XYZ file of C-alpha atoms in Angstrom:
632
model
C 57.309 49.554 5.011
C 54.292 50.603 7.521
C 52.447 51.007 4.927
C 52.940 47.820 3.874
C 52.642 45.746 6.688
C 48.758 46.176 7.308
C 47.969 44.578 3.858
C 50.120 41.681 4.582
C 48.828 41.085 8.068
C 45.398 41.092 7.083
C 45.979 38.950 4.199
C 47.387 36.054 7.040
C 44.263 36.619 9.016
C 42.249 36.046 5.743
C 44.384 33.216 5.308
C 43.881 31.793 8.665
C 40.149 32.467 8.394
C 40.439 30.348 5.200
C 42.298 27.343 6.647
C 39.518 27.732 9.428
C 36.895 27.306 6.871
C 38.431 24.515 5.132
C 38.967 22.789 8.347
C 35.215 23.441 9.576
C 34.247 21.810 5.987
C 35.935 18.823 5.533
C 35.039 18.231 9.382
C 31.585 17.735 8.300
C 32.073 13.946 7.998
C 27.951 13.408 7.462
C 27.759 15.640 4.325
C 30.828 13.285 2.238
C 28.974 10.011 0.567
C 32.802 8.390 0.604
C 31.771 7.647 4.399
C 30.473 4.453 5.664
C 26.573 5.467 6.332
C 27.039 4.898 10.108
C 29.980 7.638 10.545
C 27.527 9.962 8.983
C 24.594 9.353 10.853
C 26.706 9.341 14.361
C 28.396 12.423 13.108
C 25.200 14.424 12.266
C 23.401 12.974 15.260
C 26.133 14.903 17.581
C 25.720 17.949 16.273
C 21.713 17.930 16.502
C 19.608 20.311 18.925
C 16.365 18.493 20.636
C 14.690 20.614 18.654
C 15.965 19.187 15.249
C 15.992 15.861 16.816
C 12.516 15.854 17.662
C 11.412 18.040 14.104
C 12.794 14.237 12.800
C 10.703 12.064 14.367
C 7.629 14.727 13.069
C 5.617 13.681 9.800
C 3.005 16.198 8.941
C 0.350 16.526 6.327
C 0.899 18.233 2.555
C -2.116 20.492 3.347
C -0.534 21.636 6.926
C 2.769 21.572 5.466
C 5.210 24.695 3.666
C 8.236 25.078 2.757
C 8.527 27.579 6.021
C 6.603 25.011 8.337
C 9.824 22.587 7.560
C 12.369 24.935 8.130
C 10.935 26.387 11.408
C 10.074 23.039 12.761
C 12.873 21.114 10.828
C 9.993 18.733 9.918
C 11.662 15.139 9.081
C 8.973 14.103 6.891
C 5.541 14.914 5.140
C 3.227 12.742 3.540
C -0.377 12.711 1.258
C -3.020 11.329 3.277
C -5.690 9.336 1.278
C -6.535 11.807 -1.828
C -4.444 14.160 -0.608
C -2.906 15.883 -4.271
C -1.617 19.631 -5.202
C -4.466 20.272 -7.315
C -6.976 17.893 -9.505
C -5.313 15.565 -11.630
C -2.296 16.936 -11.060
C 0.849 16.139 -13.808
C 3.541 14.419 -12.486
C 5.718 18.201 -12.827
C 3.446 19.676 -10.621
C 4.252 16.447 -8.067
C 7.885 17.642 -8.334
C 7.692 21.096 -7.680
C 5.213 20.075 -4.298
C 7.927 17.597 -3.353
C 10.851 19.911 -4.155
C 9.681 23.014 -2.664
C 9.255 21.591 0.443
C 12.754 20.438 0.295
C 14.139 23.323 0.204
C 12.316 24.464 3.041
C 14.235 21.067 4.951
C 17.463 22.020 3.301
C 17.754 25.865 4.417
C 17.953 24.746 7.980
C 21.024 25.553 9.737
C 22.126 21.584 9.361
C 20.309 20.719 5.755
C 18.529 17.813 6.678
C 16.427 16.414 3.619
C 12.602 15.728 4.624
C 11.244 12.288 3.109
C 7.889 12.511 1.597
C 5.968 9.474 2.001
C 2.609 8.454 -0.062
C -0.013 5.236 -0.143
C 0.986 3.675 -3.545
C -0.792 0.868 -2.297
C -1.670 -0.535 -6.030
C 0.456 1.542 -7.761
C 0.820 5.208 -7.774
C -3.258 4.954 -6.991
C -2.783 8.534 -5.764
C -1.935 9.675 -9.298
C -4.198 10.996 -12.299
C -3.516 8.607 -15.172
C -1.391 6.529 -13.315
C -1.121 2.484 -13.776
C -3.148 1.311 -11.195
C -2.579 -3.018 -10.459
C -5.204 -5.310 -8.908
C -5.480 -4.877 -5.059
C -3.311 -7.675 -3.090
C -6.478 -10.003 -2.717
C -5.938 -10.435 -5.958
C -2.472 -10.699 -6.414
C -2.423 -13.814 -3.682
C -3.710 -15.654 -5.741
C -0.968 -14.803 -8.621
C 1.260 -17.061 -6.373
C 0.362 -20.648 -8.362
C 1.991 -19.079 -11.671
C 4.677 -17.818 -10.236
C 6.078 -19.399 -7.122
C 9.334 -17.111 -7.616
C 7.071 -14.604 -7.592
C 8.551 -12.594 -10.596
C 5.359 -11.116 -11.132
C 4.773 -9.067 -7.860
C 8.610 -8.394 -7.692
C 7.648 -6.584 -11.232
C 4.942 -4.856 -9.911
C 7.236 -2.993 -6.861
C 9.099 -2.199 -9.669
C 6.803 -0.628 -12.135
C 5.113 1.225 -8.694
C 8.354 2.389 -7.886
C 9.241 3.901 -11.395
C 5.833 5.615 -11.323
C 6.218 7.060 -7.268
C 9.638 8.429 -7.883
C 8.373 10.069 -11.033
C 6.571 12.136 -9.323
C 9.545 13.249 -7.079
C 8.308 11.059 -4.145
C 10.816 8.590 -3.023
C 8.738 6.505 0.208
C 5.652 4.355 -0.232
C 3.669 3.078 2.838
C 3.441 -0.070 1.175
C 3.422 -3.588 1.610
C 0.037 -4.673 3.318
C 1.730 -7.761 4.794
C -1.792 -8.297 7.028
C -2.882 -11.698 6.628
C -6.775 -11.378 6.940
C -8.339 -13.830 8.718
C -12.088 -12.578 8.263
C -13.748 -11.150 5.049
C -15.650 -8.646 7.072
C -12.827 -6.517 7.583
C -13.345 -3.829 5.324
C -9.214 -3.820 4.456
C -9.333 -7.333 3.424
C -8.186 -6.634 -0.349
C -5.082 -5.169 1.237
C -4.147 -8.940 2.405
C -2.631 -11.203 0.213
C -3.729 -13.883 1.625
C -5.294 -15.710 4.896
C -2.282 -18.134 4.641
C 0.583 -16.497 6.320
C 3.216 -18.290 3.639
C 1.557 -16.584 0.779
C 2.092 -13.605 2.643
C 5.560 -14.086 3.367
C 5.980 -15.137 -0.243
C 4.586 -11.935 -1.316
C 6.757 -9.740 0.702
C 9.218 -10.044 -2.696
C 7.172 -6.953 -3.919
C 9.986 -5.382 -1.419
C 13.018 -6.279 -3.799
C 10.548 -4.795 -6.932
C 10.081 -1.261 -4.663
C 13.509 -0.742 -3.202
C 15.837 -2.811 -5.370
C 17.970 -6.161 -4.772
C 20.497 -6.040 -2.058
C 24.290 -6.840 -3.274
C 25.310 -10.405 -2.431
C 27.379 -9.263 0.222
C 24.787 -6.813 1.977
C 24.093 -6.811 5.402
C 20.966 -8.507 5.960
C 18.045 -7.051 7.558
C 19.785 -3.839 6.914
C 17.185 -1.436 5.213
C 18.231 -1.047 1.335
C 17.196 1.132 -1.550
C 19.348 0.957 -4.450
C 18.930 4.153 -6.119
C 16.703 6.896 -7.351
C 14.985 4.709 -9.510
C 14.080 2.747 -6.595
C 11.756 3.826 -3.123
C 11.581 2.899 0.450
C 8.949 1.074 1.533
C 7.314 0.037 4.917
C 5.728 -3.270 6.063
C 2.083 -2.596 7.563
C 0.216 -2.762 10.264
C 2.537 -4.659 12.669
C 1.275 -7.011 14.002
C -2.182 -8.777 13.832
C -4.703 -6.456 11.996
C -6.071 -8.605 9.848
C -7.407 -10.804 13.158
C -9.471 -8.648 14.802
C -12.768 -9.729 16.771
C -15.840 -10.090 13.684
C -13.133 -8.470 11.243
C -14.045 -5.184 12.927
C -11.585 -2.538 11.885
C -8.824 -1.528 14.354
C -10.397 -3.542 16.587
C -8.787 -6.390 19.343
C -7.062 -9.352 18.013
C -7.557 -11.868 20.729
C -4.716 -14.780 20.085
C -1.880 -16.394 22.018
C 1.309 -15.394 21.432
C 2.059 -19.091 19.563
C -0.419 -18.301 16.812
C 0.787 -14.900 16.478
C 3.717 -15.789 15.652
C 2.617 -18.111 13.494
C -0.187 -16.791 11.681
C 0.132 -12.964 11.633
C 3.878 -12.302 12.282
C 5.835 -14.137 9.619
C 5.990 -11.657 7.169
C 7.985 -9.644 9.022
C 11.172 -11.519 9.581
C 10.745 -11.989 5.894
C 10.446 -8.249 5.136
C 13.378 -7.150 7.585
C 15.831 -9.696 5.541
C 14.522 -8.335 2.342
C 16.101 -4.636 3.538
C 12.363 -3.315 4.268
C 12.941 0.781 5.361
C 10.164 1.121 7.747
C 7.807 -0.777 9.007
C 4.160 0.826 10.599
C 2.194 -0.004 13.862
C -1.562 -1.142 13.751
C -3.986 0.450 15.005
C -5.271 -2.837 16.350
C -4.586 -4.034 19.923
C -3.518 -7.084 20.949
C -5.602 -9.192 23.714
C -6.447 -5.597 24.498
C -3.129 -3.896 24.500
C -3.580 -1.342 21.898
C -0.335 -1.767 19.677
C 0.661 1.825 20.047
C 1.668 1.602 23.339
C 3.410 -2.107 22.878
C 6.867 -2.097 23.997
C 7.400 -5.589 24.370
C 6.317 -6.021 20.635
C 8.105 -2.990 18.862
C 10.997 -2.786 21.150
C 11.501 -5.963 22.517
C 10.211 -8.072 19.517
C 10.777 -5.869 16.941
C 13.682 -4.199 17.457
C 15.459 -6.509 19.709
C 14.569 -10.448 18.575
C 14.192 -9.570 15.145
C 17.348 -7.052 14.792
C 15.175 -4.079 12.792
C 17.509 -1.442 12.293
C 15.018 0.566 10.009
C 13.085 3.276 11.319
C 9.325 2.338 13.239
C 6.470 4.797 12.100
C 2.909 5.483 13.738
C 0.160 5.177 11.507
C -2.279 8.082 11.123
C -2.739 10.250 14.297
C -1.799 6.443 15.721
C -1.065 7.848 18.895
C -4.010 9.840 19.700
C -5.887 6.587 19.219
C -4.264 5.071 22.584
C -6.878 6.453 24.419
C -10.928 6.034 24.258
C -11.844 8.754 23.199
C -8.641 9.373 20.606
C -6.785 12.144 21.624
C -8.630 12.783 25.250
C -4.868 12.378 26.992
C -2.563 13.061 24.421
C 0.513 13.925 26.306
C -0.097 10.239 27.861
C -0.412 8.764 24.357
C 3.063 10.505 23.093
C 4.980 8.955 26.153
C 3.357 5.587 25.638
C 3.859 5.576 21.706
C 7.776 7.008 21.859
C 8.594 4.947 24.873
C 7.564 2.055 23.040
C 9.573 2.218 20.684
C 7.705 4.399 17.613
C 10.274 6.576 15.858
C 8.279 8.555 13.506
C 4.827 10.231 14.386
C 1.938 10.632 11.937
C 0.924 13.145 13.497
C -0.504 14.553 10.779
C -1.589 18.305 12.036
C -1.151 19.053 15.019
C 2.420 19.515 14.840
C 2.966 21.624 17.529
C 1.071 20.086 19.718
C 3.027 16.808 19.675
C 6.686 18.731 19.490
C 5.777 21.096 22.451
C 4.472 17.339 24.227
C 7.499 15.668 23.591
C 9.830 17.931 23.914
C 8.755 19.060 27.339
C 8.334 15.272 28.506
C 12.337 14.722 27.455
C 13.364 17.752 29.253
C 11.466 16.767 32.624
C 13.167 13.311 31.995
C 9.742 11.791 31.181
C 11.119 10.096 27.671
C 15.237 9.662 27.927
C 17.571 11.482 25.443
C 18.801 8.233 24.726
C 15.383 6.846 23.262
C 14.971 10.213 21.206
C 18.690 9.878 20.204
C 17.478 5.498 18.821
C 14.694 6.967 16.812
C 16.569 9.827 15.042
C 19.457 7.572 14.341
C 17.093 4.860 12.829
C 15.599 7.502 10.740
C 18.801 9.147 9.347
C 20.155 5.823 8.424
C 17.355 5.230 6.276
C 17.586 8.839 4.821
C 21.445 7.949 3.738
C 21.364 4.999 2.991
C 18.215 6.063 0.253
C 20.837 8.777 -1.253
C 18.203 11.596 0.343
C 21.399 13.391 1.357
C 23.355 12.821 -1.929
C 20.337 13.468 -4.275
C 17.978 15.489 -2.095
C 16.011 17.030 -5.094
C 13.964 15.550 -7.845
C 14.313 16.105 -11.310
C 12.233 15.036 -14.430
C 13.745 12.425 -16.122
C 11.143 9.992 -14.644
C 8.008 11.799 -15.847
C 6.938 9.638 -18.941
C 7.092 6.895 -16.501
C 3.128 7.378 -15.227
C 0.893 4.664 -17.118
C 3.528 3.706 -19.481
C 2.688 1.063 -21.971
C 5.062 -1.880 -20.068
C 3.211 -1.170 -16.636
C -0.609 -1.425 -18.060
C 0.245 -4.464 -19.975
C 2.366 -5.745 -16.917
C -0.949 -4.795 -14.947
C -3.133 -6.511 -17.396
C -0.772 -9.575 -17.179
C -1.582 -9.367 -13.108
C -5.539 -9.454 -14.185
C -5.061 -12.596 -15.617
C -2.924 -14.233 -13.106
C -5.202 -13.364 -10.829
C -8.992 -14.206 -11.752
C -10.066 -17.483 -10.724
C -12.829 -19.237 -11.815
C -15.084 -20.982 -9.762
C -18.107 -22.672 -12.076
C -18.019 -23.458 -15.686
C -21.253 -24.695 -17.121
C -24.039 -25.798 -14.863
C -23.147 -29.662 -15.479
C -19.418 -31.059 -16.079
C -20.096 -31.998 -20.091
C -21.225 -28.310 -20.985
C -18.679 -25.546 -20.282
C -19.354 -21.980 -21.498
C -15.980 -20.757 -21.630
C -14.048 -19.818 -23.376
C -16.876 -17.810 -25.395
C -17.054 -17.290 -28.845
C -15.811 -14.098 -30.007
C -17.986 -14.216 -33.294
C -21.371 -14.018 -31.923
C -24.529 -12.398 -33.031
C -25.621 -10.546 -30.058
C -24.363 -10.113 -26.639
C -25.902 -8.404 -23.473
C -23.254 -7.322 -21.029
C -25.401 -5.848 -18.089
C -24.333 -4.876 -14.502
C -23.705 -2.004 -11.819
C -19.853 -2.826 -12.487
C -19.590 -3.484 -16.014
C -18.880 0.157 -17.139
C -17.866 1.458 -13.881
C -13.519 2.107 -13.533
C -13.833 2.977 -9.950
C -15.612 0.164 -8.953
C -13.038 -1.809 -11.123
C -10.412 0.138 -9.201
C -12.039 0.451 -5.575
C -10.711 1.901 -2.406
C -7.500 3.720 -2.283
C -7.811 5.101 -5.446
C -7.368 8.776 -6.426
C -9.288 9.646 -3.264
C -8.953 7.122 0.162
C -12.491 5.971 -0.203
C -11.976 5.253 -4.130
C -14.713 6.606 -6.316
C -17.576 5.320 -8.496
C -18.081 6.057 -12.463
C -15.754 6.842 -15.115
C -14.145 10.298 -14.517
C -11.304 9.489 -12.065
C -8.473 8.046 -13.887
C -7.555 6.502 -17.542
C -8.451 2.743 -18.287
C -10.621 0.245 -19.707
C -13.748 -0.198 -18.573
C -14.651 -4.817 -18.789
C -17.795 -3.243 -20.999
C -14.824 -1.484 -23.637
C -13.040 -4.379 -23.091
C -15.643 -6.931 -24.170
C -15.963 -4.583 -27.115
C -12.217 -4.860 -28.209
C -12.237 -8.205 -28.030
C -15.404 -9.286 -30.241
C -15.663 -9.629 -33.580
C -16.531 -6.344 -35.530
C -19.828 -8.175 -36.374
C -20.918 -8.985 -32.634
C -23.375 -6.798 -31.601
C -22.601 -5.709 -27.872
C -25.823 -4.325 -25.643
C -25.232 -2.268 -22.384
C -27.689 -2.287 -19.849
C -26.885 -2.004 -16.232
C -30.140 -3.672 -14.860
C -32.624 -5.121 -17.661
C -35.709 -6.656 -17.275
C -36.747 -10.562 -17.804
C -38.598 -9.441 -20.338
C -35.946 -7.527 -22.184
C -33.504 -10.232 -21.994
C -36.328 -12.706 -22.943
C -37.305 -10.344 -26.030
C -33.925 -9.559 -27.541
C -32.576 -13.192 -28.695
C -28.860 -12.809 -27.149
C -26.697 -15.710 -27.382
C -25.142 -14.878 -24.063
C -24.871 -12.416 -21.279
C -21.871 -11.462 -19.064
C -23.230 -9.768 -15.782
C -20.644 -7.939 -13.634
C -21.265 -6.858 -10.204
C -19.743 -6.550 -7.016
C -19.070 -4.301 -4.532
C -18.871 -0.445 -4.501
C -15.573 0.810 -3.497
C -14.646 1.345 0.024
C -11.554 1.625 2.326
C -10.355 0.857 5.664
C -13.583 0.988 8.821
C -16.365 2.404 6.094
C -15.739 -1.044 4.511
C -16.451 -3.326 7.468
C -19.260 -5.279 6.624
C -21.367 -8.315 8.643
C -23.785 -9.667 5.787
C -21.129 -9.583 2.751
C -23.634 -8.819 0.475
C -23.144 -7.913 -3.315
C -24.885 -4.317 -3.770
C -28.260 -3.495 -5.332
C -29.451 -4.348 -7.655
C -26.686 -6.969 -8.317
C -28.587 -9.782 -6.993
C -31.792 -8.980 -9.118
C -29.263 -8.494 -12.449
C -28.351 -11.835 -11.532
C -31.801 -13.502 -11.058
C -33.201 -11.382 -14.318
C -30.072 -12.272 -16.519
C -29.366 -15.869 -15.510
C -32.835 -16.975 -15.161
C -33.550 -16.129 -18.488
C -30.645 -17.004 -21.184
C -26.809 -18.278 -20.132
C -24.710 -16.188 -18.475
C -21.304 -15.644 -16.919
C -21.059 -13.866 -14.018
C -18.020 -11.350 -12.967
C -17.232 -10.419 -9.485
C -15.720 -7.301 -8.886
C -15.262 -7.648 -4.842
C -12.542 -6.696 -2.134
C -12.991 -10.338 -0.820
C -15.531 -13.190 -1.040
C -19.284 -12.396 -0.747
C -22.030 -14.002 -0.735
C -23.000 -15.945 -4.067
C -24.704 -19.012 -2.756
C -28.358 -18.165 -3.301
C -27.821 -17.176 -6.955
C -25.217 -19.808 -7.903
C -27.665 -22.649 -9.489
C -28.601 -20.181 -11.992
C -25.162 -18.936 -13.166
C -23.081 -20.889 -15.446
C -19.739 -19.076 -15.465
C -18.523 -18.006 -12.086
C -15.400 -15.482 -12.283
C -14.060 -14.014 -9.010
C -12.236 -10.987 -10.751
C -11.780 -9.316 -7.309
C -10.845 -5.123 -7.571
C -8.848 -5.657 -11.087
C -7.498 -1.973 -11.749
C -7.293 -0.162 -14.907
C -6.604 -2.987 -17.139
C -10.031 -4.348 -17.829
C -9.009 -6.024 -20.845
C -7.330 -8.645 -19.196
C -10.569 -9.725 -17.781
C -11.794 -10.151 -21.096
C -8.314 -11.568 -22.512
C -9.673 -14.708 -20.230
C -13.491 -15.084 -20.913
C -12.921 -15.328 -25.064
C -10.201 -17.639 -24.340
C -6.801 -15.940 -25.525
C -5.469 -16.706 -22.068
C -6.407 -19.945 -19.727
C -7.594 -19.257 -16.758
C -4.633 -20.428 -13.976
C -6.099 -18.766 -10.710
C -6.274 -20.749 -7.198
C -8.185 -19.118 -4.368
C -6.056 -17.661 -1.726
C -9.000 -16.935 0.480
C -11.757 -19.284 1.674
C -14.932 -18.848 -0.045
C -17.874 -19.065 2.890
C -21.332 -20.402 2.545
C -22.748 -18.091 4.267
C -21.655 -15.440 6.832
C -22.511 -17.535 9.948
C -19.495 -19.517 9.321
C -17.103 -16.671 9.854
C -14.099 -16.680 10.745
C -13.432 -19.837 8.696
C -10.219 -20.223 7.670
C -8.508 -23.700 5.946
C -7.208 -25.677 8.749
C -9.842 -24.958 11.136
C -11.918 -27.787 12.610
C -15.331 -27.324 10.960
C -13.987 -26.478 7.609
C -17.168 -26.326 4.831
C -16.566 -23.600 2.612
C -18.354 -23.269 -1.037
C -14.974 -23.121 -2.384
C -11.922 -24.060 -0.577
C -8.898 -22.580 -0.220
C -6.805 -23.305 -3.422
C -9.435 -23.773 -5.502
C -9.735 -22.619 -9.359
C -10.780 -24.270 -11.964
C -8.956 -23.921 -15.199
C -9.181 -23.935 -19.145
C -7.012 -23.634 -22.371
C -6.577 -21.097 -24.100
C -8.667 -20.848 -27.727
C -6.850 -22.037 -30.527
């Protein structure tokens, strides 16, 4: 009887232990998807440290970041800066096992909070070796005459999103919703538009990236519908695309009415499309840099407009509140969290900023309560994205990179999106569509067999890259020479002579050049100027036999001086890896349907010139495009 009694007793304790355990589990309300998201999030957000609160609100660089890194730090989120890959043209597997060993690092902490990994797919998954890469948005603006519902872009968040999450990567720092009011602002192709409706009409690209809210959904609530779908985040709030000469993160100097009404109403129109997060400029507003903007994030944002996403800095955002950036950094954090920025870009010194922060909330410098807004706004967005459900990638996706749909969706955007500006020097002789059966052809020009100048910035590497080497597409040279009649003989050159062109009996030339690629403050640019030798391609070509003349630019450039000796104008803009649908328009098996969504300046003096202003003489206005039928 004593001997059995021991057994029994500790099989109760065990069995107490176990009832315990049970208990402890099913008290975990945040880890059971049955519960409405915001039981979860106030749940999990009790039983947070500082520490793991402020590890949130941290978003760190892949090449700083480790699986260990995230589970020391309980890192909230990582992201690739411009370029930044695991290795050279690396497969969309290799993406996966980046992105998933890093989650693992987030979900051995003592809580298993998933880390969101965030990326520029900007024009697709431009990041991405062999992935579909679309026309730049100063393109796509002016997509918005064929389609005023606009399927189109709503396709192309959806074809993005497909090719992000294949690679395990479920946030995008995309929409541009900047509405660029000068063409010397070297991120002008990341604007729509100048008109603020096109850019509010464009902001359906949201509903392509992170799915279509049920009828019943909360609106302005952020939504993503599922792991075929990604978050997204409206950029730069608010006014970057008006700064002073178009100078990059420079001042926008407006009154509040016309920002409101020229740079802000994208937003509302994001926020009710379920946008996730939405990032500050670096620009300041009538000198306020917008950083340190509480009335704007918090008040504005956050209050007036009822954003209940999360707010993120863009990069190292807040050491650029001070001149120099960085030269009173613990300032900067107080002035970027106490305005109301939830996550921090940091993007490497991680400890820095954590050690800042946390020391300013413990000497009551930044309230709890402010730490405890951001974290909350941030783990909504995290369940409500099925991060906690699903916090791992897997494969299925893979064959997803520059599918066949997405390049001929993205050659359908080329299309849409080229306008044309002259056809034949006088109104009784047009030039287009040309004649596919031809007996010789010179196709000359810096840009003519050139996929990264086709592509530009923000692709494969932040400053995009020239030549042939960085991705897969077609070239407008191989696309001419698809298109032609086996018979037509096709001649390359990038910048003959007079006298070659004189000497060789072509029946017509197509010139292409443009711009060479560039991103963000290394593409600021006062004179607007097509690079060398474009101009004297242009003058050599055009002066000698008839030509057609393709544009490959971020925005409008300067053209005037050449244009009484071109007789096809084509503003093709930065058309991607589909060339072909360039030449799907110039031999006529498409019309051309394009209307300028930009104004297109006489000359640089006139800048800023925007439609609506005063002294409004453009070379072509705003909506302009002229059109033709298709070949029969």
């Amino acid at each position: 009887m004593g001997r059995c009694s021991m057994p029994i007793m500790g099989i109760l304790l065990l069995c107490c232990f176990c009832l315990a355990s049970t208990s402890e589990a099913e008290y975990l309300k945040y880890k059971d998807p049955k519960l409405p998201v915001n039981v979860r999030v106030e749940d999990l957000l009790k039983r947070m440290t500082l520490e793991e609160k402020i590890g949130q609100m941290t978003q760190i660089e892949r090449s700083v970041a480790t699986p260990d890194v995230v589970k020391k730090y309980f890192i909230g989120s990582v992201l690739s800066g411009g370029g930044s890959v695991p290795a050279p043209r690396a497969s969309a597997d290799t993406w996966i096992k980046l992105v998933n060993g890093l989650q693992k690092g987030a979900l051995s902490t003592r809580l298993g909070i998933p880390m969101i990994y965030g990326i520029d797919a900007v024009h697709g998954h431009n990041t991405v070796y062999k992935a579909t890469v679309f026309p730049h948005n100063v393109a796509l603006g002016v997509t918005r005459q064929v389609c005023m519902d606009p399927v189109l872009i709503k396709k192309i968040g959806a074809a993005t999103a497909l090719e992000v999450r294949a690679t395990g990567i479920p946030y995008t720092f995309a929409p541009c919703i900047a509405v660029c009011r000068d063409p010397r602002w070297g991120r002008c192709y990341e604007s729509y538009s100048e008109d603020p409706n096109i850019v509010r009409t464009m902001t359906e690209i949201i509903h392509g990236l992170q799915g279509d809210q049920p009828a019943n959904y909360r609106k302005g609530y952020p939504f993503v519908a599922g792991k075929k779908n990604i978050a997204a985040c409206a950029k730069h709030y608010v006014g970057d695309g008006g700064t002073t000469k178009g100078i990059n993160e420079n001042n926008t100097v407006i009154s509040w009415k016309g920002l409101l009404s020229i740079h802000m109403p994208g937003y509302p129109a994001a926020i009710q499309k379920g946008v996730a997060s939405i990032m500050i400029s670096f620009s300041s507003w009538n000198g306020k840099k917008m950083h340190a903007n509480y009335d704007l994030i918090t008040g504005f944002l956050k209050n007036k407009l009822q954003f209940q996403g999360f707010v993120i800095s863009d990069w190292q955002g807040l050491d650029r509140i001070t001149s120099p950036p960085h030269a009173n950094y613990s300032y900067s954090v107080q002035a970027g969290i106490s305005a109301g920025i939830d996550m921090i870009m940091v993007p490497y010194n991680y400890t820095e900023f954590i050690d800042i922060l946390t020391n300013h909330v413990k000497n009551n410098i930044i309230a709890v309560s402010r730490i405890d807004d951001a974290v909350t706004r941030i783990l909504r967005v995290k369940f409500i994205m099925g991060l906690f459900d699903n916090p791992l990638s897997d494969h299925s996706l893979t064959n997803q990179i520059g599918r066949k749909e997405h390049r001929e969706l993205a050659r359908e955007a080329v299309r849409k999106s080229l306008v044309l500006l002259k056809n034949g020097k006088s109104s009784g002789k047009l030039l287009l569509p040309l004649p596919k059966k031809a007996t010789k052809i010179l196709v000359a020009g810096s840009h003519a067999h050139n996929l990264g100048y086709q592509c530009g910035g923000w692709t494969i590497t932040w400053q995009g890259l020239g030549g042939n080497n960085l991705t897969v597409g077609t070239t407008i040279l191989n696309a001419v020479k698809q298109t032609v009649d086996p018979s037509t003989q096709v001649v390359y050159k990038k910048n003959p002579s007079t006298n070659f062109v004189k000497s060789n009996k072509f029946d017509f030339a197509i010139v292409v050049v443009g711009e060479p690629s560039y991103a963000e403050t290394e593409g600021d640019s006062l004179n607007l100027t097509i690079s060398d030798p474009g101009p004297s391609t242009i003058n050599n070509v055009c002066g000698s036999i008839k030509c057609v003349v393709v544009l490959i630019t971020g925005r409008p450039v300067v053209i005037q001086p050449y244009l009484s000796k071109i007789d096809v104008l084509v503003a093709a803009w930065l058309p991607g890896t589909e060339g072909q649908g360039v030449a799907d328009l110039l031999f006529g098996d498409y019309g051309f349907t394009g209307k300028l969504a930009r104004t297109w300046f006489k000359t640089v003096d006139q800048l800023p010139m925007n439609v609506g202003d005063k002294h409004y003489d453009p070379l072509f206005p705003f909506g302009f495009g002229l059109t033709t039928e298709p070949s029969k």
